Amino acid sequence: MASTSHLAIWVTFFLALSSFLSPCTATMRKLSALVQQQPLMLKYHNGPLLKGNITVNVVWYRGGPCTVAVGNQILDQTYSLGKTLTDQKLAALVAKASTSRNAEVNVVLTDADVAVDGFCMSRCGSHGSGGAGRKTGRLAYAWVGNPASQCPGQCAWPFHQPIYGPQTAPLVPPNGDVGVDGMVISLATVLAGAVTNPFENGYFQGTRDAPLEAVSACTGIFGKGAYPGYPGEVVLDKTTGASYNAVGVRGRKHLLPAMWDPQTSTSRHCFLAPSISSKNGTPTPAHLLQTEDTPTTTCKTLAPQDPHAPPPFPPQPAANAEPQPLWPLRLPPSPTSPLPQTTAQSEPPPSTSPQTLIPNNIILAPVPQPLSVPQISPPYHFQAPSKIIQAPDDLRRFHDSFSGKHFLGFVAALSDSIRAKKISDPCHESTTIATIVSILQTLIQWVDEIPPTKQAARYGNVSFRSWHERLSQTSDSLMLQFLPEHLHASTIEIVPYFTDSFGNPSRIDYGTGHETNFAAWLYCLARMGVIKEEDYPAVVARVFVKYLDLMRKLQLVYCLEPAGSHGVWGLDDYHFLPFIFGSSQLIGHKYMKPKSIHNDDIVDFFQGVFVYFGH
């Protein structure tokens, strides 16, 4: 394979990386239904539901003064439990709002500067139950955080552009506040779950610890024709340009997501009847209709409905599913310098081969060169990662930053270390490398111990959430197996990269952003000196190959959905690095060409020899 093929892989890598954040310039793809979707069913598990007039008690944690026609309200403006809340602290706040009513949901709303365990990592809000109920002994509660400053691309979509996935333009929030309007969507989600599955034995599908509920079964649907990255057809306010699909008390407009309709076994979104309007043509407040002819969208196929289930709970007007994900790479901020000046080539470079001609409308970024990873030195200051790439400008700054340059230089160095080598070639294998490979093998064994749940969905087996939960609970101890004692404190910074390397447990999907997290985790180990340059060939041929084995098993067993396909920019729905490392292995090969991938005999024979053919 000629070196120009390796160059093409790197060019495609930059295009794919940029497409995570850059608005799409191509025409919108037309979706075709290749598989007939089946009715959406949620099973009833014979537990109590919240019925009748339900009171919502609210704890405003550092929120401003407000007027809400609900039950008990508590305004905590002093951060009485601090700015970092665990689930135990949330339960303490919930208990403050409890009253003597049976049918109530206590809600905690946290401000934008409050960090909550799992917020922006795996959840935008949550609901559950505790033992503080005055009469029943159990208390239904919910929590939602304000994502404005921490993760608007994840928990305020579609009002903010996602970090990765389809890059459609964000909608204008109906109340002019990205964070608060995003909270409305999350609040609708958790309230629907709290009413229909308050004590983990109501309506849901899958396992109790990772259920698909009335809203999470209908991900990302806000109107007719919704698909990943597109919320569907919604009403546009001609004055403000805001998007909404519901009008509430005092004419407040909201965008409320779809929820499972037990009468039709479909996801039903809010629908404003066009015939009901005021003199100025705006829909009359409080006229939110769900009529028999309301367009509906069928979600993922789930398990058959229990024939012994009680009468369906009343359909709610509002519910939500988790929005499109962020690109999970969370590298610390670094000093930046002005972007390099680049211009399009007016003529293709001289070449004797027509295969190397470059169209004159393509701007080529320089191919990353291998760089030595600068190691940190004591005193160490480890900190939890945070998402700082929020927009295209952030991505450009990252590319030109210290972290961006050395991260790509690290990937290039890994690629260079495997150049013209086979997977089976002998290489230096340190104790650290052997331990990491052993850890990945343990994760593979967990897949056998946690079999997939029987369900009819094409994608997203809910047992993956149980697998990922075990991963999250044991990640710290896994890291301590190879970290020297003086680096044990680094787990606060490296564990989030590691746990985000295997897919998203909420959406049950996986993509190149998760693969990038694994590379970022390896980069952090190199920065700490845990992985050394002599380990690089084994990092690719032993560690990364074992990681690919694990990911293929997770993708096949749990039917992980591709996190985002980018058409011509994507070589694979799930992975990218195998093409970089694999093309490096084949540089200078006498007989292997890029087109050899289409020869089944070659693929079968060399799949255990070269990453390009085996993964």
PDB file of C-alpha atoms in Angstrom, residues 137-418:
ATOM      1  CA  GLY A 137     -43.317   4.835  53.895  1.00  0.00           C
ATOM      2  CA  ARG A 138     -41.979   5.551  50.410  1.00  0.00           C
ATOM      3  CA  LEU A 139     -41.430   8.835  48.664  1.00  0.00           C
ATOM      4  CA  ALA A 140     -41.238   9.490  44.916  1.00  0.00           C
ATOM      5  CA  TYR A 141     -38.731  12.141  43.958  1.00  0.00           C
ATOM      6  CA  ALA A 142     -36.979  13.624  40.939  1.00  0.00           C
ATOM      7  CA  TRP A 143     -33.982  15.829  40.232  1.00  0.00           C
ATOM      8  CA  VAL A 144     -33.052  17.988  37.225  1.00  0.00           C
ATOM      9  CA  GLY A 145     -29.954  20.152  36.764  1.00  0.00           C
ATOM     10  CA  ASN A 146     -29.468  23.362  34.803  1.00  0.00           C
ATOM     11  CA  PRO A 147     -27.099  22.495  31.920  1.00  0.00           C
ATOM     12  CA  ALA A 148     -26.489  26.060  30.700  1.00  0.00           C
ATOM     13  CA  SER A 149     -22.811  26.226  31.644  1.00  0.00           C
ATOM     14  CA  GLN A 150     -21.898  22.554  32.083  1.00  0.00           C
ATOM     15  CA  CYS A 151     -23.335  20.613  29.143  1.00  0.00           C
ATOM     16  CA  PRO A 152     -25.873  22.490  26.993  1.00  0.00           C
ATOM     17  CA  GLY A 153     -25.043  20.334  23.993  1.00  0.00           C
ATOM     18  CA  GLN A 154     -26.123  17.219  25.864  1.00  0.00           C
ATOM     19  CA  CYS A 155     -28.888  18.286  28.228  1.00  0.00           C
ATOM     20  CA  ALA A 156     -30.357  21.273  26.375  1.00  0.00           C
ATOM     21  CA  TRP A 157     -30.627  19.773  22.881  1.00  0.00           C
ATOM     22  CA  PRO A 158     -32.297  20.742  20.547  1.00  0.00           C
ATOM     23  CA  PHE A 159     -31.746  24.309  21.835  1.00  0.00           C
ATOM     24  CA  HIS A 160     -27.977  23.907  21.628  1.00  0.00           C
ATOM     25  CA  GLN A 161     -25.858  22.304  18.938  1.00  0.00           C
ATOM     26  CA  PRO A 162     -24.580  18.875  19.980  1.00  0.00           C
ATOM     27  CA  ILE A 163     -20.870  18.286  20.221  1.00  0.00           C
ATOM     28  CA  TYR A 164     -21.096  15.326  17.872  1.00  0.00           C
ATOM     29  CA  GLY A 165     -23.731  13.613  15.821  1.00  0.00           C
ATOM     30  CA  PRO A 166     -25.812  15.234  13.072  1.00  0.00           C
ATOM     31  CA  GLN A 167     -25.017  18.955  13.119  1.00  0.00           C
ATOM     32  CA  THR A 168     -28.382  20.553  12.401  1.00  0.00           C
ATOM     33  CA  ALA A 169     -28.907  24.131  13.556  1.00  0.00           C
ATOM     34  CA  PRO A 170     -30.207  24.458  17.140  1.00  0.00           C
ATOM     35  CA  LEU A 171     -33.761  25.664  17.749  1.00  0.00           C
ATOM     36  CA  VAL A 172     -34.537  28.965  19.447  1.00  0.00           C
ATOM     37  CA  PRO A 173     -35.767  28.234  23.004  1.00  0.00           C
ATOM     38  CA  PRO A 174     -39.383  29.376  23.543  1.00  0.00           C
ATOM     39  CA  ASN A 175     -38.581  31.129  26.843  1.00  0.00           C
ATOM     40  CA  GLY A 176     -35.271  32.590  25.724  1.00  0.00           C
ATOM     41  CA  ASP A 177     -33.136  30.543  28.124  1.00  0.00           C
ATOM     42  CA  VAL A 178     -31.248  27.515  26.789  1.00  0.00           C
ATOM     43  CA  GLY A 179     -30.620  26.116  30.264  1.00  0.00           C
ATOM     44  CA  VAL A 180     -34.137  26.547  31.641  1.00  0.00           C
ATOM     45  CA  ASP A 181     -35.882  25.360  28.478  1.00  0.00           C
ATOM     46  CA  GLY A 182     -33.582  22.350  28.515  1.00  0.00           C
ATOM     47  CA  MET A 183     -34.595  21.746  32.142  1.00  0.00           C
ATOM     48  CA  VAL A 184     -38.250  21.744  31.081  1.00  0.00           C
ATOM     49  CA  ILE A 185     -37.529  18.861  28.714  1.00  0.00           C
ATOM     50  CA  SER A 186     -35.629  16.916  31.386  1.00  0.00           C
ATOM     51  CA  LEU A 187     -38.283  17.688  33.986  1.00  0.00           C
ATOM     52  CA  ALA A 188     -40.974  16.304  31.709  1.00  0.00           C
ATOM     53  CA  THR A 189     -38.855  13.168  31.346  1.00  0.00           C
ATOM     54  CA  VAL A 190     -38.346  12.442  35.020  1.00  0.00           C
ATOM     55  CA  LEU A 191     -41.891  13.390  36.047  1.00  0.00           C
ATOM     56  CA  ALA A 192     -43.346  10.976  33.498  1.00  0.00           C
ATOM     57  CA  GLY A 193     -41.076   8.261  34.868  1.00  0.00           C
ATOM     58  CA  ALA A 194     -41.889   9.147  38.472  1.00  0.00           C
ATOM     59  CA  VAL A 195     -45.628   8.838  37.831  1.00  0.00           C
ATOM     60  CA  THR A 196     -45.585   5.660  35.725  1.00  0.00           C
ATOM     61  CA  ASN A 197     -42.732   3.872  37.482  1.00  0.00           C
ATOM     62  CA  PRO A 198     -42.327   5.532  40.885  1.00  0.00           C
ATOM     63  CA  PHE A 199     -41.016   2.529  42.833  1.00  0.00           C
ATOM     64  CA  GLU A 200     -39.218   0.540  40.100  1.00  0.00           C
ATOM     65  CA  ASN A 201     -42.142  -1.845  39.631  1.00  0.00           C
ATOM     66  CA  GLY A 202     -44.512   0.113  37.407  1.00  0.00           C
ATOM     67  CA  TYR A 203     -44.385   0.508  33.620  1.00  0.00           C
ATOM     68  CA  PHE A 204     -40.985  -0.148  32.058  1.00  0.00           C
ATOM     69  CA  GLN A 205     -39.110  -2.520  29.802  1.00  0.00           C
ATOM     70  CA  GLY A 206     -35.819  -4.231  30.591  1.00  0.00           C
ATOM     71  CA  THR A 207     -34.187  -4.512  34.005  1.00  0.00           C
ATOM     72  CA  ARG A 208     -35.157  -2.516  37.098  1.00  0.00           C
ATOM     73  CA  ASP A 209     -31.729  -0.940  37.433  1.00  0.00           C
ATOM     74  CA  ALA A 210     -31.630   0.196  33.786  1.00  0.00           C
ATOM     75  CA  PRO A 211     -35.240   0.512  32.584  1.00  0.00           C
ATOM     76  CA  LEU A 212     -36.689   1.962  29.417  1.00  0.00           C
ATOM     77  CA  GLU A 213     -39.637   4.016  30.635  1.00  0.00           C
ATOM     78  CA  ALA A 214     -42.505   5.978  29.144  1.00  0.00           C
ATOM     79  CA  VAL A 215     -40.158   8.657  27.826  1.00  0.00           C
ATOM     80  CA  SER A 216     -36.726   7.072  27.450  1.00  0.00           C
ATOM     81  CA  ALA A 217     -38.324   4.568  25.059  1.00  0.00           C
ATOM     82  CA  CYS A 218     -39.012   7.464  22.669  1.00  0.00           C
ATOM     83  CA  THR A 219     -35.649   9.163  22.337  1.00  0.00           C
ATOM     84  CA  GLY A 220     -35.422  12.600  20.717  1.00  0.00           C
ATOM     85  CA  ILE A 221     -38.963  12.879  19.322  1.00  0.00           C
ATOM     86  CA  PHE A 222     -40.646  16.298  19.525  1.00  0.00           C
ATOM     87  CA  GLY A 223     -42.766  16.292  16.403  1.00  0.00           C
ATOM     88  CA  LYS A 224     -43.783  14.474  13.267  1.00  0.00           C
ATOM     89  CA  GLY A 225     -40.976  12.981  11.190  1.00  0.00           C
ATOM     90  CA  ALA A 226     -38.328  13.074  13.929  1.00  0.00           C
ATOM     91  CA  TYR A 227     -35.105  11.100  13.502  1.00  0.00           C
ATOM     92  CA  PRO A 228     -31.676  11.278  15.212  1.00  0.00           C
ATOM     93  CA  GLY A 229     -30.437  14.857  15.040  1.00  0.00           C
ATOM     94  CA  TYR A 230     -33.800  16.211  13.854  1.00  0.00           C
ATOM     95  CA  PRO A 231     -36.474  16.893  16.524  1.00  0.00           C
ATOM     96  CA  GLY A 232     -39.386  16.749  14.076  1.00  0.00           C
ATOM     97  CA  GLU A 233     -41.936  19.273  12.857  1.00  0.00           C
ATOM     98  CA  VAL A 234     -42.742  21.844  15.553  1.00  0.00           C
ATOM     99  CA  VAL A 235     -44.538  25.197  15.656  1.00  0.00           C
ATOM    100  CA  LEU A 236     -42.464  28.298  14.889  1.00  0.00           C
ATOM    101  CA  ASP A 237     -43.246  31.549  16.693  1.00  0.00           C
ATOM    102  CA  LYS A 238     -43.281  34.159  13.920  1.00  0.00           C
ATOM    103  CA  THR A 239     -42.330  36.955  16.309  1.00  0.00           C
ATOM    104  CA  THR A 240     -39.429  35.410  18.224  1.00  0.00           C
ATOM    105  CA  GLY A 241     -38.423  32.572  15.917  1.00  0.00           C
ATOM    106  CA  ALA A 242     -38.726  30.168  18.840  1.00  0.00           C
ATOM    107  CA  SER A 243     -39.847  26.555  18.405  1.00  0.00           C
ATOM    108  CA  TYR A 244     -42.530  24.967  20.566  1.00  0.00           C
ATOM    109  CA  ASN A 245     -45.263  22.362  20.498  1.00  0.00           C
ATOM    110  CA  ALA A 246     -47.277  23.149  23.624  1.00  0.00           C
ATOM    111  CA  VAL A 247     -48.878  26.211  25.209  1.00  0.00           C
ATOM    112  CA  GLY A 248     -49.461  26.144  28.943  1.00  0.00           C
ATOM    113  CA  VAL A 249     -50.662  28.392  31.739  1.00  0.00           C
ATOM    114  CA  ARG A 250     -50.665  32.135  30.943  1.00  0.00           C
ATOM    115  CA  GLY A 251     -49.676  31.435  27.373  1.00  0.00           C
ATOM    116  CA  ARG A 252     -46.236  30.068  28.209  1.00  0.00           C
ATOM    117  CA  LYS A 253     -44.806  28.139  25.263  1.00  0.00           C
ATOM    118  CA  HIS A 254     -42.770  24.996  25.719  1.00  0.00           C
ATOM    119  CA  LEU A 255     -41.158  22.254  23.683  1.00  0.00           C
ATOM    120  CA  LEU A 256     -42.284  18.969  25.202  1.00  0.00           C
ATOM    121  CA  PRO A 257     -40.999  15.622  23.983  1.00  0.00           C
ATOM    122  CA  ALA A 258     -42.915  12.517  23.004  1.00  0.00           C
ATOM    123  CA  MET A 259     -44.138   9.869  25.416  1.00  0.00           C
ATOM    124  CA  TRP A 260     -45.401   6.351  24.988  1.00  0.00           C
ATOM    125  CA  ASP A 261     -49.127   6.172  24.328  1.00  0.00           C
ATOM    126  CA  PRO A 262     -50.522   2.896  25.775  1.00  0.00           C
ATOM    127  CA  GLN A 263     -53.670   3.152  23.665  1.00  0.00           C
ATOM    128  CA  THR A 264     -51.810   3.133  20.349  1.00  0.00           C
ATOM    129  CA  SER A 265     -48.477   1.577  21.435  1.00  0.00           C
ATOM    130  CA  THR A 266     -46.596   4.405  19.746  1.00  0.00           C
ATOM    131  CA  SER A 267     -44.657   7.487  20.787  1.00  0.00           C
ATOM    132  CA  ARG A 268     -47.081  10.396  20.756  1.00  0.00           C
ATOM    133  CA  HIS A 269     -45.746  13.907  20.549  1.00  0.00           C
ATOM    134  CA  CYS A 270     -47.562  17.076  21.568  1.00  0.00           C
ATOM    135  CA  PHE A 271     -49.817  18.469  18.870  1.00  0.00           C
ATOM    136  CA  LEU A 272     -51.292  21.955  18.629  1.00  0.00           C
ATOM    137  CA  ALA A 273     -54.503  21.846  16.624  1.00  0.00           C
ATOM    138  CA  PRO A 274     -54.211  24.533  13.905  1.00  0.00           C
ATOM    139  CA  SER A 275     -57.978  25.211  13.967  1.00  0.00           C
ATOM    140  CA  ILE A 276     -57.855  26.507  17.525  1.00  0.00           C
ATOM    141  CA  SER A 277     -56.292  29.934  17.431  1.00  0.00           C
ATOM    142  CA  SER A 278     -56.752  33.454  18.687  1.00  0.00           C
ATOM    143  CA  LYS A 279     -57.342  36.501  16.525  1.00  0.00           C
ATOM    144  CA  ASN A 280     -53.639  37.031  15.870  1.00  0.00           C
ATOM    145  CA  GLY A 281     -53.228  33.437  14.703  1.00  0.00           C
ATOM    146  CA  THR A 282     -51.345  32.136  17.735  1.00  0.00           C
ATOM    147  CA  PRO A 283     -52.626  28.940  19.325  1.00  0.00           C
ATOM    148  CA  THR A 284     -54.927  29.621  22.255  1.00  0.00           C
ATOM    149  CA  PRO A 285     -53.269  28.877  25.646  1.00  0.00           C
ATOM    150  CA  ALA A 286     -54.076  25.547  27.287  1.00  0.00           C
ATOM    151  CA  HIS A 287     -55.434  24.028  24.073  1.00  0.00           C
ATOM    152  CA  LEU A 288     -52.960  21.181  23.815  1.00  0.00           C
ATOM    153  CA  LEU A 289     -54.744  18.393  21.982  1.00  0.00           C
ATOM    154  CA  GLN A 290     -53.977  14.764  21.281  1.00  0.00           C
ATOM    155  CA  THR A 291     -56.644  13.748  18.838  1.00  0.00           C
ATOM    156  CA  GLU A 292     -57.258  10.446  17.101  1.00  0.00           C
ATOM    157  CA  ASP A 293     -55.784  11.785  13.871  1.00  0.00           C
ATOM    158  CA  THR A 294     -52.698  13.244  15.548  1.00  0.00           C
ATOM    159  CA  PRO A 295     -49.578  12.108  13.686  1.00  0.00           C
ATOM    160  CA  THR A 296     -47.546   9.663  15.753  1.00  0.00           C
ATOM    161  CA  THR A 297     -44.082   8.233  15.433  1.00  0.00           C
ATOM    162  CA  THR A 298     -43.238   4.646  16.300  1.00  0.00           C
ATOM    163  CA  CYS A 299     -40.121   4.234  18.429  1.00  0.00           C
ATOM    164  CA  LYS A 300     -37.806   1.307  18.888  1.00  0.00           C
ATOM    165  CA  THR A 301     -39.494  -2.072  19.126  1.00  0.00           C
ATOM    166  CA  LEU A 302     -39.678  -3.397  22.687  1.00  0.00           C
ATOM    167  CA  ALA A 303     -40.973  -6.491  24.454  1.00  0.00           C
ATOM    168  CA  PRO A 304     -44.587  -7.652  23.938  1.00  0.00           C
ATOM    169  CA  GLN A 305     -47.170  -6.078  26.216  1.00  0.00           C
ATOM    170  CA  ASP A 306     -48.211  -8.051  29.307  1.00  0.00           C
ATOM    171  CA  PRO A 307     -51.780  -9.308  28.726  1.00  0.00           C
ATOM    172  CA  HIS A 308     -52.427  -9.171  32.465  1.00  0.00           C
ATOM    173  CA  ALA A 309     -51.479  -5.522  32.822  1.00  0.00           C
ATOM    174  CA  PRO A 310     -53.994  -3.147  34.468  1.00  0.00           C
ATOM    175  CA  PRO A 311     -55.739  -0.413  32.492  1.00  0.00           C
ATOM    176  CA  PRO A 312     -53.163   1.955  30.972  1.00  0.00           C
ATOM    177  CA  PHE A 313     -52.190   4.987  32.973  1.00  0.00           C
ATOM    178  CA  PRO A 314     -53.597   8.252  31.575  1.00  0.00           C
ATOM    179  CA  PRO A 315     -51.385   9.587  28.770  1.00  0.00           C
ATOM    180  CA  GLN A 316     -49.389  12.604  29.903  1.00  0.00           C
ATOM    181  CA  PRO A 317     -48.984  15.700  27.726  1.00  0.00           C
ATOM    182  CA  ALA A 318     -45.239  15.919  28.262  1.00  0.00           C
ATOM    183  CA  ALA A 319     -42.276  13.615  28.269  1.00  0.00           C
ATOM    184  CA  ASN A 320     -38.738  13.529  27.011  1.00  0.00           C
ATOM    185  CA  ALA A 321     -35.857  11.382  25.945  1.00  0.00           C
ATOM    186  CA  GLU A 322     -32.197  12.131  26.433  1.00  0.00           C
ATOM    187  CA  PRO A 323     -30.910  14.445  23.690  1.00  0.00           C
ATOM    188  CA  GLN A 324     -28.138  13.828  21.252  1.00  0.00           C
ATOM    189  CA  PRO A 325     -24.840  13.217  22.925  1.00  0.00           C
ATOM    190  CA  LEU A 326     -21.735  15.299  23.328  1.00  0.00           C
ATOM    191  CA  TRP A 327     -18.432  14.318  21.806  1.00  0.00           C
ATOM    192  CA  PRO A 328     -16.978  12.834  25.018  1.00  0.00           C
ATOM    193  CA  LEU A 329     -13.380  14.056  24.654  1.00  0.00           C
ATOM    194  CA  ARG A 330     -12.700  16.180  27.726  1.00  0.00           C
ATOM    195  CA  LEU A 331      -9.133  17.422  27.585  1.00  0.00           C
ATOM    196  CA  PRO A 332      -8.094  20.183  30.013  1.00  0.00           C
ATOM    197  CA  PRO A 333      -7.906  23.714  28.608  1.00  0.00           C
ATOM    198  CA  SER A 334      -4.505  24.765  27.300  1.00  0.00           C
ATOM    199  CA  PRO A 335      -2.991  28.055  26.081  1.00  0.00           C
ATOM    200  CA  THR A 336      -3.809  28.745  22.476  1.00  0.00           C
ATOM    201  CA  SER A 337      -2.099  30.656  19.709  1.00  0.00           C
ATOM    202  CA  PRO A 338      -3.443  32.126  16.450  1.00  0.00           C
ATOM    203  CA  LEU A 339      -4.624  29.600  13.912  1.00  0.00           C
ATOM    204  CA  PRO A 340      -2.173  28.890  11.096  1.00  0.00           C
ATOM    205  CA  GLN A 341      -2.956  30.467   7.770  1.00  0.00           C
ATOM    206  CA  THR A 342      -3.964  27.920   5.132  1.00  0.00           C
ATOM    207  CA  THR A 343      -4.990  28.443   1.554  1.00  0.00           C
ATOM    208  CA  ALA A 344      -6.475  26.189  -1.058  1.00  0.00           C
ATOM    209  CA  GLN A 345      -4.078  24.823  -3.603  1.00  0.00           C
ATOM    210  CA  SER A 346      -4.674  26.345  -6.994  1.00  0.00           C
ATOM    211  CA  GLU A 347      -3.088  23.410  -8.786  1.00  0.00           C
ATOM    212  CA  PRO A 348      -2.693  19.765  -7.923  1.00  0.00           C
ATOM    213  CA  PRO A 349       0.813  18.803  -6.815  1.00  0.00           C
ATOM    214  CA  PRO A 350       3.092  17.217  -9.406  1.00  0.00           C
ATOM    215  CA  SER A 351       2.602  13.502  -9.633  1.00  0.00           C
ATOM    216  CA  THR A 352       3.122  10.674 -12.044  1.00  0.00           C
ATOM    217  CA  SER A 353       0.078   8.830 -10.715  1.00  0.00           C
ATOM    218  CA  PRO A 354      -3.468  10.097 -11.303  1.00  0.00           C
ATOM    219  CA  GLN A 355      -4.435   8.578  -7.917  1.00  0.00           C
ATOM    220  CA  THR A 356      -2.581  11.373  -6.073  1.00  0.00           C
ATOM    221  CA  LEU A 357      -4.297  14.287  -7.828  1.00  0.00           C
ATOM    222  CA  ILE A 358      -6.010  16.623  -5.356  1.00  0.00           C
ATOM    223  CA  PRO A 359      -9.051  18.713  -6.394  1.00  0.00           C
ATOM    224  CA  ASN A 360      -8.338  22.437  -6.201  1.00  0.00           C
ATOM    225  CA  ASN A 361     -11.271  23.090  -3.863  1.00  0.00           C
ATOM    226  CA  ILE A 362      -9.811  20.965  -1.022  1.00  0.00           C
ATOM    227  CA  ILE A 363      -7.858  22.565   1.820  1.00  0.00           C
ATOM    228  CA  LEU A 364      -5.445  20.006   3.269  1.00  0.00           C
ATOM    229  CA  ALA A 365      -4.494  20.099   6.915  1.00  0.00           C
ATOM    230  CA  PRO A 366      -0.907  19.016   7.569  1.00  0.00           C
ATOM    231  CA  VAL A 367      -0.618  15.329   8.462  1.00  0.00           C
ATOM    232  CA  PRO A 368       0.166  15.046  12.200  1.00  0.00           C
ATOM    233  CA  GLN A 369       3.738  14.053  12.906  1.00  0.00           C
ATOM    234  CA  PRO A 370       4.786  11.853  15.833  1.00  0.00           C
ATOM    235  CA  LEU A 371       5.530  13.874  18.962  1.00  0.00           C
ATOM    236  CA  SER A 372       7.036  12.857  22.264  1.00  0.00           C
ATOM    237  CA  VAL A 373       4.509  13.105  25.076  1.00  0.00           C
ATOM    238  CA  PRO A 374       5.638  15.658  27.695  1.00  0.00           C
ATOM    239  CA  GLN A 375       5.406  14.044  31.124  1.00  0.00           C
ATOM    240  CA  ILE A 376       3.995  15.778  34.157  1.00  0.00           C
ATOM    241  CA  SER A 377       6.059  16.196  37.305  1.00  0.00           C
ATOM    242  CA  PRO A 378       5.151  16.677  40.977  1.00  0.00           C
ATOM    243  CA  PRO A 379       3.458  18.357  42.672  1.00  0.00           C
ATOM    244  CA  TYR A 380       0.445  16.885  40.875  1.00  0.00           C
ATOM    245  CA  HIS A 381      -2.887  18.691  40.588  1.00  0.00           C
ATOM    246  CA  PHE A 382      -5.398  16.204  39.237  1.00  0.00           C
ATOM    247  CA  GLN A 383      -8.943  17.382  38.599  1.00  0.00           C
ATOM    248  CA  ALA A 384     -12.175  15.947  37.242  1.00  0.00           C
ATOM    249  CA  PRO A 385     -12.453  16.533  33.470  1.00  0.00           C
ATOM    250  CA  SER A 386     -15.090  18.877  32.125  1.00  0.00           C
ATOM    251  CA  LYS A 387     -16.413  19.317  28.598  1.00  0.00           C
ATOM    252  CA  ILE A 388     -14.945  22.466  27.097  1.00  0.00           C
ATOM    253  CA  ILE A 389     -15.458  21.833  23.359  1.00  0.00           C
ATOM    254  CA  GLN A 390     -18.887  23.382  22.874  1.00  0.00           C
ATOM    255  CA  ALA A 391     -18.730  24.975  19.413  1.00  0.00           C
ATOM    256  CA  PRO A 392     -16.708  24.980  16.168  1.00  0.00           C
ATOM    257  CA  ASP A 393     -14.459  27.773  17.462  1.00  0.00           C
ATOM    258  CA  ASP A 394     -13.639  25.649  20.516  1.00  0.00           C
ATOM    259  CA  LEU A 395     -12.614  22.787  18.237  1.00  0.00           C
ATOM    260  CA  ARG A 396     -10.303  25.041  16.229  1.00  0.00           C
ATOM    261  CA  ARG A 397      -8.695  26.321  19.427  1.00  0.00           C
ATOM    262  CA  PHE A 398      -8.290  22.756  20.625  1.00  0.00           C
ATOM    263  CA  HIS A 399      -6.538  21.739  17.397  1.00  0.00           C
ATOM    264  CA  ASP A 400      -4.018  24.544  17.897  1.00  0.00           C
ATOM    265  CA  SER A 401      -3.576  24.081  21.642  1.00  0.00           C
ATOM    266  CA  PHE A 402      -0.800  22.264  23.478  1.00  0.00           C
ATOM    267  CA  SER A 403      -3.170  19.406  24.338  1.00  0.00           C
ATOM    268  CA  GLY A 404      -4.550  19.172  20.812  1.00  0.00           C
ATOM    269  CA  LYS A 405      -1.166  19.085  19.101  1.00  0.00           C
ATOM    270  CA  HIS A 406       0.367  16.577  21.483  1.00  0.00           C
ATOM    271  CA  PHE A 407      -2.721  14.376  21.549  1.00  0.00           C
ATOM    272  CA  LEU A 408      -2.650  14.054  17.744  1.00  0.00           C
ATOM    273  CA  GLY A 409       1.135  13.675  17.924  1.00  0.00           C
ATOM    274  CA  PHE A 410       0.624  10.793  20.343  1.00  0.00           C
ATOM    275  CA  VAL A 411      -1.818   9.080  17.959  1.00  0.00           C
ATOM    276  CA  ALA A 412       0.663   9.611  15.124  1.00  0.00           C
ATOM    277  CA  ALA A 413       3.458   8.145  17.261  1.00  0.00           C
ATOM    278  CA  LEU A 414       1.352   5.057  17.976  1.00  0.00           C
ATOM    279  CA  SER A 415       0.689   4.725  14.255  1.00  0.00           C
ATOM    280  CA  ASP A 416       4.380   5.119  13.432  1.00  0.00           C
ATOM    281  CA  SER A 417       5.341   2.492  16.018  1.00  0.00           C
ATOM    282  CA  ILE A 418       3.363  -0.192  14.182  1.00  0.00           C
TER     283      ILE A 418
END
